[in-house]
Every structure is written in structure tokens, then in C-alpha cells.
Amino acid sequence: MVGFWHRLGNKGKALYSATLSPPCSSPLTLPHIWVPTQTPQRPLSSGFHRATGKTQSAAEIMSGKPIAKDINLRVAAEISRMKAAIGRLPGLAVVLVGYREDSHAYVHINLKACNEVGIKTSIVQLPQDCTQDRLIDVVSSFNSNPSVHGIIVQLPLPQHLEEETIINFVSPEKDVDGFHPLNIGNLALRGREPLFIPCAPKACIELLLRYRVEIIGKNAVVIGRSKIAGLSTSLLLQRHHATVSTLHSFTNNPEQITRRADIVVSDVGIPNIVGCDWLMPGAVVVDMGTNSKSTFEGLMVD
């Protein structure tokens, strides 16, 4: 939402500051450490319970659902107050190329979430054989449209399109995915602030903070280095002063490195890639991947 208020102008930013304390010190500032959008509370009922698996270890499950519900309610209230105060609503544009079922499903989830909180949406669906010039024209039209405050070009793109060229063409001030080099670069540099942070890594940090998981000074392992999740998660953990190791397909002895980690984040989408013998007692595990067997969002291992 930071970038939305930046694009909506001073009235929108003032309303944001007055109605809800953001996770940063100001709507356009990302400190090296920030707190979640409200005081962390561990849900003690349905949102937080103990699960016993097939192994001898037991784990406390960190559920993101109650957190997401709380954030949605707060965002919806902000947007309602914005509409009353300045008569404008945030607008999100989505560009979808091709016919991938997973991409269509993800876009549907995004549009549904926007509708629930009051964000205006528009979508352009382009054929699989869309030319790069045509895609750039669509992105350019959204860049110059003042009623559009955020743009998502759904990834992955068909192989004949240059993904990095398209990402670079999205205005950094509307790059809600946070993939533009300006936003990723500012996230990596101490003392710089990105206009947008990739949503999955930010959600991972929010989950840890809400459940009062100590990050400062802890050893963290991120399995995977994709720009969608792994890379930005590593950068955010570093901003919280964790000592971060990134594991990938060329890493030697990954189980030994993971076994020393207080926090383990998996971004590979492969079920059961992290076995119990990879984890030390007390480790916190967050599964950011997508697969049919994932049954948890986060675990605190006994």
C-alpha cells in the first residue's frame, strides 16, 4: 500500500498516516527494522495449535490466515476512509499473457482480494503469441494512466518474451511486485528505501514478527534464490540483522548448513525437501513454496 499512497498524493499520505500506523516510520520510509502493522499477538485458539506428525517431533503451527484477515480488514477500512476524504480509490492493473492455469488462478486470487477491500482492478489478457512490442504498449498505457496506481505483469511470461525487459519497463512507482531493479536494488542497499517490497517475502517477515520470533542475531537459511521470494526474503532477513545463508542447487552439504539455522525458509515448492533430520530443536520453518502436499505455513519445532 505504500506505493498506492505515494501515487495518490499528499492528501492520501496524510490520511494514511493519521488513520493507521504503517510498518515503517513514514509511508515512504523503510527502516532497517520495522514492526508489524499491529502489536504481535499469538492466536491461542484456531489460529495457533499444536500438531503432531508422523515423526516423534511435535511442532506449533504458525497460521497466516488470521493475520491475513486482520490486514484485509484494516486495508478495507483505510480505503473506505480515503474514499470519504479525497474521493479516490487505489487502482490495480494486471497484465496476463498466455493460458497457464496456475497464472490464471493466481490472478483470480489477486482480483478477488482487491474486490474484498475496495481496490479497483482492471485486467488485460493477451494471447500466448503476443509480441513484445504489444506487451510493452499495454504496460506503457498503464504507466501513464493516473487512475492506475499499481501494475502486475503476471510471471512467468512465454519464453519468446524478454522477462527482464518487461519488468524494467514497469514504472518503479507502480511496480507492486517489487521486481524492478530500482526497488530490488534499494531493498539491498543499507539506507535506501524501495517503493514496493515483494509481497511473499514481506508476508514471511510479517508472520515471524506476529508470532514474536526473534530474528536479530539469529542464523537464518533461505532455500531458493528466486526474485519472487527467496532473494528478497534473504535481503529482508538481513535488514532485521539475521545472519543469512542462501542454499541453491549448487550448495554443498545443505543439510549441515540448515541444521545450524534458527530460522529456515523454503522457496522451492518441492514437498518434504526439508526433513526432520535437517532441523535443530527450536527451529522455525516457513514454507513459501506452492505444492499439493504443503499443509503448513510455518512451524516452530520442539
PDB file of C-alpha atoms in Angstrom, residues 32-268:
ATOM      1  CA  HIS A  32      16.325  -1.351   8.695  1.00  0.00           C
ATOM      2  CA  ILE A  33      13.989  -2.898  11.252  1.00  0.00           C
ATOM      3  CA  TRP A  34      10.257  -2.380  11.351  1.00  0.00           C
ATOM      4  CA  VAL A  35       7.402  -3.772  13.388  1.00  0.00           C
ATOM      5  CA  PRO A  36       4.288  -5.469  12.041  1.00  0.00           C
ATOM      6  CA  THR A  37       1.148  -3.463  11.451  1.00  0.00           C
ATOM      7  CA  GLN A  38      -0.091  -4.148  14.950  1.00  0.00           C
ATOM      8  CA  THR A  39       1.322  -5.475  18.215  1.00  0.00           C
ATOM      9  CA  PRO A  40       2.228  -9.132  17.608  1.00  0.00           C
ATOM     10  CA  GLN A  41      -0.279 -11.485  19.131  1.00  0.00           C
ATOM     11  CA  ARG A  42      -0.147 -15.258  19.053  1.00  0.00           C
ATOM     12  CA  PRO A  43      -3.617 -16.625  18.321  1.00  0.00           C
ATOM     13  CA  LEU A  44      -4.252 -19.197  21.031  1.00  0.00           C
ATOM     14  CA  SER A  45      -7.300 -20.841  19.508  1.00  0.00           C
ATOM     15  CA  SER A  46      -7.884 -21.941  15.934  1.00  0.00           C
ATOM     16  CA  GLY A  47      -5.008 -19.900  14.527  1.00  0.00           C
ATOM     17  CA  PHE A  48      -2.320 -21.397  16.743  1.00  0.00           C
ATOM     18  CA  HIS A  49      -2.283 -25.020  17.789  1.00  0.00           C
ATOM     19  CA  ARG A  50      -0.018 -27.992  18.283  1.00  0.00           C
ATOM     20  CA  ALA A  51       0.200 -30.587  15.549  1.00  0.00           C
ATOM     21  CA  THR A  52       1.779 -33.999  15.882  1.00  0.00           C
ATOM     22  CA  GLY A  53       3.116 -35.503  12.663  1.00  0.00           C
ATOM     23  CA  LYS A  54       4.237 -38.980  11.778  1.00  0.00           C
ATOM     24  CA  THR A  55       7.635 -38.397  13.345  1.00  0.00           C
ATOM     25  CA  GLN A  56       8.344 -38.156  17.051  1.00  0.00           C
ATOM     26  CA  SER A  57       8.750 -34.387  16.848  1.00  0.00           C
ATOM     27  CA  ALA A  58       5.857 -32.047  17.555  1.00  0.00           C
ATOM     28  CA  ALA A  59       5.543 -28.569  16.134  1.00  0.00           C
ATOM     29  CA  GLU A  60       3.499 -25.464  16.785  1.00  0.00           C
ATOM     30  CA  ILE A  61       1.830 -24.309  13.580  1.00  0.00           C
ATOM     31  CA  MET A  62       2.022 -20.615  12.669  1.00  0.00           C
ATOM     32  CA  SER A  63      -1.082 -19.865  10.638  1.00  0.00           C
ATOM     33  CA  GLY A  64      -1.145 -16.882   8.316  1.00  0.00           C
ATOM     34  CA  LYS A  65      -4.929 -16.907   7.879  1.00  0.00           C
ATOM     35  CA  PRO A  66      -5.861 -14.826  10.958  1.00  0.00           C
ATOM     36  CA  ILE A  67      -3.078 -12.375  10.106  1.00  0.00           C
ATOM     37  CA  ALA A  68      -4.331 -12.014   6.537  1.00  0.00           C
ATOM     38  CA  LYS A  69      -7.873 -11.465   7.784  1.00  0.00           C
ATOM     39  CA  ASP A  70      -6.726  -8.725  10.142  1.00  0.00           C
ATOM     40  CA  ILE A  71      -4.693  -6.981   7.431  1.00  0.00           C
ATOM     41  CA  ASN A  72      -7.585  -7.162   4.955  1.00  0.00           C
ATOM     42  CA  LEU A  73      -9.954  -5.568   7.454  1.00  0.00           C
ATOM     43  CA  ARG A  74      -7.518  -2.758   8.187  1.00  0.00           C
ATOM     44  CA  VAL A  75      -6.806  -2.093   4.500  1.00  0.00           C
ATOM     45  CA  ALA A  76     -10.543  -2.055   3.717  1.00  0.00           C
ATOM     46  CA  ALA A  77     -11.101   0.482   6.495  1.00  0.00           C
ATOM     47  CA  GLU A  78      -8.250   2.671   5.174  1.00  0.00           C
ATOM     48  CA  ILE A  79      -9.635   2.628   1.653  1.00  0.00           C
ATOM     49  CA  SER A  80     -13.107   3.498   2.891  1.00  0.00           C
ATOM     50  CA  ARG A  81     -11.736   6.498   4.786  1.00  0.00           C
ATOM     51  CA  MET A  82      -9.679   7.506   1.759  1.00  0.00           C
ATOM     52  CA  LYS A  83     -12.740   7.467  -0.458  1.00  0.00           C
ATOM     53  CA  ALA A  84     -14.638   9.624   2.033  1.00  0.00           C
ATOM     54  CA  ALA A  85     -11.748  12.074   2.427  1.00  0.00           C
ATOM     55  CA  ILE A  86     -10.423  12.533  -1.118  1.00  0.00           C
ATOM     56  CA  GLY A  87     -12.950  10.746  -3.302  1.00  0.00           C
ATOM     57  CA  ARG A  88     -10.407   8.383  -4.857  1.00  0.00           C
ATOM     58  CA  LEU A  89      -9.638   4.679  -4.696  1.00  0.00           C
ATOM     59  CA  PRO A  90      -6.410   2.758  -5.365  1.00  0.00           C
ATOM     60  CA  GLY A  91      -6.352   1.133  -8.792  1.00  0.00           C
ATOM     61  CA  LEU A  92      -4.522  -2.078  -9.759  1.00  0.00           C
ATOM     62  CA  ALA A  93      -3.913  -3.201 -13.342  1.00  0.00           C
ATOM     63  CA  VAL A  94      -2.989  -6.798 -14.170  1.00  0.00           C
ATOM     64  CA  VAL A  95      -1.455  -7.994 -17.434  1.00  0.00           C
ATOM     65  CA  LEU A  96      -1.818 -11.712 -18.145  1.00  0.00           C
ATOM     66  CA  VAL A  97      -0.128 -13.338 -21.132  1.00  0.00           C
ATOM     67  CA  GLY A  98      -0.941 -16.864 -22.260  1.00  0.00           C
ATOM     68  CA  TYR A  99      -3.034 -19.662 -20.828  1.00  0.00           C
ATOM     69  CA  ARG A 100      -1.126 -21.079 -17.859  1.00  0.00           C
ATOM     70  CA  GLU A 101      -3.656 -22.416 -15.352  1.00  0.00           C
ATOM     71  CA  ASP A 102      -1.519 -21.501 -12.344  1.00  0.00           C
ATOM     72  CA  SER A 103      -1.145 -17.908 -13.555  1.00  0.00           C
ATOM     73  CA  HIS A 104      -4.877 -17.572 -14.158  1.00  0.00           C
ATOM     74  CA  ALA A 105      -5.592 -18.998 -10.691  1.00  0.00           C
ATOM     75  CA  TYR A 106      -3.146 -16.597  -9.032  1.00  0.00           C
ATOM     76  CA  VAL A 107      -4.609 -13.605 -10.870  1.00  0.00           C
ATOM     77  CA  HIS A 108      -8.103 -14.673  -9.825  1.00  0.00           C
ATOM     78  CA  ILE A 109      -6.991 -14.724  -6.175  1.00  0.00           C
ATOM     79  CA  ASN A 110      -5.486 -11.235  -6.519  1.00  0.00           C
ATOM     80  CA  LEU A 111      -8.595  -9.789  -8.133  1.00  0.00           C
ATOM     81  CA  LYS A 112     -10.841 -11.348  -5.515  1.00  0.00           C
ATOM     82  CA  ALA A 113      -8.701  -9.926  -2.686  1.00  0.00           C
ATOM     83  CA  CYS A 114      -8.767  -6.460  -4.265  1.00  0.00           C
ATOM     84  CA  ASN A 115     -12.538  -6.601  -4.652  1.00  0.00           C
ATOM     85  CA  GLU A 116     -12.950  -7.523  -0.977  1.00  0.00           C
ATOM     86  CA  VAL A 117     -11.047  -4.459   0.270  1.00  0.00           C
ATOM     87  CA  GLY A 118     -12.256  -1.956  -2.327  1.00  0.00           C
ATOM     88  CA  ILE A 119      -9.297  -1.664  -4.719  1.00  0.00           C
ATOM     89  CA  LYS A 120     -10.354  -1.006  -8.311  1.00  0.00           C
ATOM     90  CA  THR A 121      -8.963  -3.537 -10.774  1.00  0.00           C
ATOM     91  CA  SER A 122      -8.552  -3.898 -14.495  1.00  0.00           C
ATOM     92  CA  ILE A 123      -7.081  -6.821 -16.407  1.00  0.00           C
ATOM     93  CA  VAL A 124      -5.702  -7.195 -19.906  1.00  0.00           C
ATOM     94  CA  GLN A 125      -5.403 -10.760 -21.194  1.00  0.00           C
ATOM     95  CA  LEU A 126      -3.040 -11.227 -24.122  1.00  0.00           C
ATOM     96  CA  PRO A 127      -2.608 -14.349 -26.285  1.00  0.00           C
ATOM     97  CA  GLN A 128       0.296 -16.760 -25.898  1.00  0.00           C
ATOM     98  CA  ASP A 129       1.888 -15.492 -29.122  1.00  0.00           C
ATOM     99  CA  CYS A 130       1.683 -11.839 -28.082  1.00  0.00           C
ATOM    100  CA  THR A 131       4.618  -9.794 -29.362  1.00  0.00           C
ATOM    101  CA  GLN A 132       6.953  -7.976 -27.034  1.00  0.00           C
ATOM    102  CA  ASP A 133       6.030  -4.623 -28.578  1.00  0.00           C
ATOM    103  CA  ARG A 134       2.347  -5.268 -27.906  1.00  0.00           C
ATOM    104  CA  LEU A 135       3.065  -6.142 -24.278  1.00  0.00           C
ATOM    105  CA  ILE A 136       5.211  -3.022 -23.843  1.00  0.00           C
ATOM    106  CA  ASP A 137       2.414  -0.902 -25.313  1.00  0.00           C
ATOM    107  CA  VAL A 138      -0.037  -2.279 -22.728  1.00  0.00           C
ATOM    108  CA  VAL A 139       2.368  -1.674 -19.838  1.00  0.00           C
ATOM    109  CA  SER A 140       3.122   1.815 -21.162  1.00  0.00           C
ATOM    110  CA  SER A 141      -0.578   2.687 -21.210  1.00  0.00           C
ATOM    111  CA  PHE A 142      -0.885   1.692 -17.558  1.00  0.00           C
ATOM    112  CA  ASN A 143       2.291   3.598 -16.660  1.00  0.00           C
ATOM    113  CA  SER A 144       0.729   6.813 -17.968  1.00  0.00           C
ATOM    114  CA  ASN A 145      -2.781   6.196 -16.607  1.00  0.00           C
ATOM    115  CA  PRO A 146      -3.286   8.332 -13.456  1.00  0.00           C
ATOM    116  CA  SER A 147      -6.112   6.100 -12.205  1.00  0.00           C
ATOM    117  CA  VAL A 148      -3.751   3.101 -12.105  1.00  0.00           C
ATOM    118  CA  HIS A 149      -1.501   3.108  -9.036  1.00  0.00           C
ATOM    119  CA  GLY A 150      -0.141  -0.420  -9.264  1.00  0.00           C
ATOM    120  CA  ILE A 151       0.771  -2.775 -12.115  1.00  0.00           C
ATOM    121  CA  ILE A 152       1.300  -6.529 -12.068  1.00  0.00           C
ATOM    122  CA  VAL A 153       2.712  -8.303 -15.110  1.00  0.00           C
ATOM    123  CA  GLN A 154       1.959 -11.905 -14.218  1.00  0.00           C
ATOM    124  CA  LEU A 155       5.037 -14.141 -14.355  1.00  0.00           C
ATOM    125  CA  PRO A 156       6.297 -16.339 -15.872  1.00  0.00           C
ATOM    126  CA  LEU A 157       5.942 -14.962 -19.375  1.00  0.00           C
ATOM    127  CA  PRO A 158       6.091 -17.113 -22.528  1.00  0.00           C
ATOM    128  CA  GLN A 159       9.663 -17.941 -23.483  1.00  0.00           C
ATOM    129  CA  HIS A 160       9.769 -15.722 -26.565  1.00  0.00           C
ATOM    130  CA  LEU A 161       9.277 -12.617 -24.388  1.00  0.00           C
ATOM    131  CA  GLU A 162      12.199 -10.967 -22.544  1.00  0.00           C
ATOM    132  CA  GLU A 163      11.019 -11.036 -18.958  1.00  0.00           C
ATOM    133  CA  GLU A 164      13.652  -8.683 -17.592  1.00  0.00           C
ATOM    134  CA  THR A 165      12.960  -6.103 -20.306  1.00  0.00           C
ATOM    135  CA  ILE A 166       9.253  -6.101 -19.420  1.00  0.00           C
ATOM    136  CA  ILE A 167       9.926  -5.871 -15.676  1.00  0.00           C
ATOM    137  CA  ASN A 168      12.288  -2.943 -16.259  1.00  0.00           C
ATOM    138  CA  PHE A 169       9.637  -1.172 -18.319  1.00  0.00           C
ATOM    139  CA  VAL A 170       7.093  -1.086 -15.476  1.00  0.00           C
ATOM    140  CA  SER A 171       7.216   2.246 -13.658  1.00  0.00           C
ATOM    141  CA  PRO A 172       9.020   1.726 -10.310  1.00  0.00           C
ATOM    142  CA  GLU A 173       6.296   3.790  -8.617  1.00  0.00           C
ATOM    143  CA  LYS A 174       3.664   1.305  -9.839  1.00  0.00           C
ATOM    144  CA  ASP A 175       5.743  -1.879  -9.528  1.00  0.00           C
ATOM    145  CA  VAL A 176       3.644  -3.564  -6.838  1.00  0.00           C
ATOM    146  CA  ASP A 177       5.528  -6.842  -7.316  1.00  0.00           C
ATOM    147  CA  GLY A 178       8.723  -5.037  -6.273  1.00  0.00           C
ATOM    148  CA  PHE A 179      10.766  -6.653  -9.071  1.00  0.00           C
ATOM    149  CA  HIS A 180      12.034  -3.504 -10.788  1.00  0.00           C
ATOM    150  CA  PRO A 181      15.836  -3.120 -10.400  1.00  0.00           C
ATOM    151  CA  LEU A 182      15.308   0.191  -8.589  1.00  0.00           C
ATOM    152  CA  ASN A 183      13.113  -1.448  -5.957  1.00  0.00           C
ATOM    153  CA  ILE A 184      15.223  -4.592  -5.562  1.00  0.00           C
ATOM    154  CA  GLY A 185      18.408  -2.507  -5.513  1.00  0.00           C
ATOM    155  CA  ASN A 186      17.060  -0.153  -2.859  1.00  0.00           C
ATOM    156  CA  LEU A 187      15.968  -3.134  -0.789  1.00  0.00           C
ATOM    157  CA  ALA A 188      19.524  -4.474  -0.912  1.00  0.00           C
ATOM    158  CA  LEU A 189      21.255  -1.199  -0.038  1.00  0.00           C
ATOM    159  CA  ARG A 190      21.503  -0.017   3.526  1.00  0.00           C
ATOM    160  CA  GLY A 191      19.884   3.363   3.997  1.00  0.00           C
ATOM    161  CA  ARG A 192      17.755   3.106   0.837  1.00  0.00           C
ATOM    162  CA  GLU A 193      14.012   2.510   0.665  1.00  0.00           C
ATOM    163  CA  PRO A 194      12.167   0.601  -2.083  1.00  0.00           C
ATOM    164  CA  LEU A 195       8.754   1.907  -3.099  1.00  0.00           C
ATOM    165  CA  PHE A 196       7.462  -1.670  -3.041  1.00  0.00           C
ATOM    166  CA  ILE A 197       8.591  -4.889  -1.347  1.00  0.00           C
ATOM    167  CA  PRO A 198       7.711  -8.256  -2.947  1.00  0.00           C
ATOM    168  CA  CYS A 199       4.588  -9.467  -1.185  1.00  0.00           C
ATOM    169  CA  ALA A 200       5.577 -13.065  -0.364  1.00  0.00           C
ATOM    170  CA  PRO A 201       8.852 -12.132   1.401  1.00  0.00           C
ATOM    171  CA  LYS A 202       7.102  -9.313   3.260  1.00  0.00           C
ATOM    172  CA  ALA A 203       4.396 -11.760   4.348  1.00  0.00           C
ATOM    173  CA  CYS A 204       7.090 -14.141   5.607  1.00  0.00           C
ATOM    174  CA  ILE A 205       8.624 -11.442   7.799  1.00  0.00           C
ATOM    175  CA  GLU A 206       5.175 -10.345   8.989  1.00  0.00           C
ATOM    176  CA  LEU A 207       4.410 -13.942  10.020  1.00  0.00           C
ATOM    177  CA  LEU A 208       7.637 -14.168  12.030  1.00  0.00           C
ATOM    178  CA  LEU A 209       7.051 -10.823  13.726  1.00  0.00           C
ATOM    179  CA  ARG A 210       3.419 -11.527  14.556  1.00  0.00           C
ATOM    180  CA  TYR A 211       4.445 -14.765  16.266  1.00  0.00           C
ATOM    181  CA  ARG A 212       7.243 -12.965  18.114  1.00  0.00           C
ATOM    182  CA  VAL A 213      10.008 -14.976  16.504  1.00  0.00           C
ATOM    183  CA  GLU A 214      13.335 -13.367  17.372  1.00  0.00           C
ATOM    184  CA  ILE A 215      15.290 -12.523  14.214  1.00  0.00           C
ATOM    185  CA  ILE A 216      18.096 -10.229  15.382  1.00  0.00           C
ATOM    186  CA  GLY A 217      21.351 -12.146  15.687  1.00  0.00           C
ATOM    187  CA  LYS A 218      19.816 -15.467  14.629  1.00  0.00           C
ATOM    188  CA  ASN A 219      21.102 -17.810  11.934  1.00  0.00           C
ATOM    189  CA  ALA A 220      18.679 -17.984   9.016  1.00  0.00           C
ATOM    190  CA  VAL A 221      18.714 -20.253   5.976  1.00  0.00           C
ATOM    191  CA  VAL A 222      16.724 -19.465   2.835  1.00  0.00           C
ATOM    192  CA  ILE A 223      16.372 -22.406   0.455  1.00  0.00           C
ATOM    193  CA  GLY A 224      15.998 -20.974  -3.039  1.00  0.00           C
ATOM    194  CA  ARG A 225      17.012 -17.655  -4.579  1.00  0.00           C
ATOM    195  CA  SER A 226      14.179 -16.690  -6.929  1.00  0.00           C
ATOM    196  CA  LYS A 227      13.426 -12.997  -7.333  1.00  0.00           C
ATOM    197  CA  ILE A 228       9.808 -13.730  -6.465  1.00  0.00           C
ATOM    198  CA  ALA A 229      10.559 -14.970  -2.957  1.00  0.00           C
ATOM    199  CA  GLY A 230      13.988 -16.302  -1.976  1.00  0.00           C
ATOM    200  CA  LEU A 231      16.198 -13.340  -2.909  1.00  0.00           C
ATOM    201  CA  SER A 232      14.018 -10.685  -1.306  1.00  0.00           C
ATOM    202  CA  THR A 233      13.423 -12.817   1.795  1.00  0.00           C
ATOM    203  CA  SER A 234      17.196 -13.047   2.299  1.00  0.00           C
ATOM    204  CA  LEU A 235      17.506  -9.263   1.967  1.00  0.00           C
ATOM    205  CA  LEU A 236      14.678  -8.622   4.432  1.00  0.00           C
ATOM    206  CA  LEU A 237      16.142 -11.029   6.985  1.00  0.00           C
ATOM    207  CA  GLN A 238      19.453  -9.176   6.674  1.00  0.00           C
ATOM    208  CA  ARG A 239      17.638  -5.895   7.330  1.00  0.00           C
ATOM    209  CA  HIS A 240      16.481  -7.477  10.575  1.00  0.00           C
ATOM    210  CA  HIS A 241      20.119  -8.312  11.386  1.00  0.00           C
ATOM    211  CA  ALA A 242      19.925 -12.070  10.918  1.00  0.00           C
ATOM    212  CA  THR A 243      22.964 -13.947   9.638  1.00  0.00           C
ATOM    213  CA  VAL A 244      21.621 -15.342   6.361  1.00  0.00           C
ATOM    214  CA  SER A 245      22.759 -18.287   4.244  1.00  0.00           C
ATOM    215  CA  THR A 246      21.146 -18.927   0.858  1.00  0.00           C
ATOM    216  CA  LEU A 247      21.005 -22.522  -0.366  1.00  0.00           C
ATOM    217  CA  HIS A 248      20.592 -23.474  -4.024  1.00  0.00           C
ATOM    218  CA  SER A 249      21.153 -26.412  -6.366  1.00  0.00           C
ATOM    219  CA  PHE A 250      24.948 -25.978  -6.240  1.00  0.00           C
ATOM    220  CA  THR A 251      25.225 -25.788  -2.433  1.00  0.00           C
ATOM    221  CA  ASN A 252      27.367 -28.486  -0.839  1.00  0.00           C
ATOM    222  CA  ASN A 253      26.099 -30.212   2.332  1.00  0.00           C
ATOM    223  CA  PRO A 254      22.835 -28.250   2.562  1.00  0.00           C
ATOM    224  CA  GLU A 255      21.573 -30.380   5.435  1.00  0.00           C
ATOM    225  CA  GLN A 256      24.591 -29.454   7.578  1.00  0.00           C
ATOM    226  CA  ILE A 257      24.069 -25.734   6.948  1.00  0.00           C
ATOM    227  CA  THR A 258      20.331 -25.967   7.621  1.00  0.00           C
ATOM    228  CA  ARG A 259      20.904 -27.908  10.841  1.00  0.00           C
ATOM    229  CA  ARG A 260      22.591 -24.822  12.345  1.00  0.00           C
ATOM    230  CA  ALA A 261      19.734 -22.472  11.460  1.00  0.00           C
ATOM    231  CA  ASP A 262      17.320 -20.910  13.929  1.00  0.00           C
ATOM    232  CA  ILE A 263      15.034 -19.900  11.039  1.00  0.00           C
ATOM    233  CA  VAL A 264      14.543 -21.917   7.830  1.00  0.00           C
ATOM    234  CA  VAL A 265      12.605 -20.538   4.864  1.00  0.00           C
ATOM    235  CA  SER A 266      11.878 -22.828   1.905  1.00  0.00           C
ATOM    236  CA  ASP A 267      11.199 -21.276  -1.503  1.00  0.00           C
ATOM    237  CA  VAL A 268      11.455 -24.281  -3.809  1.00  0.00           C
TER     238      VAL A 268
END
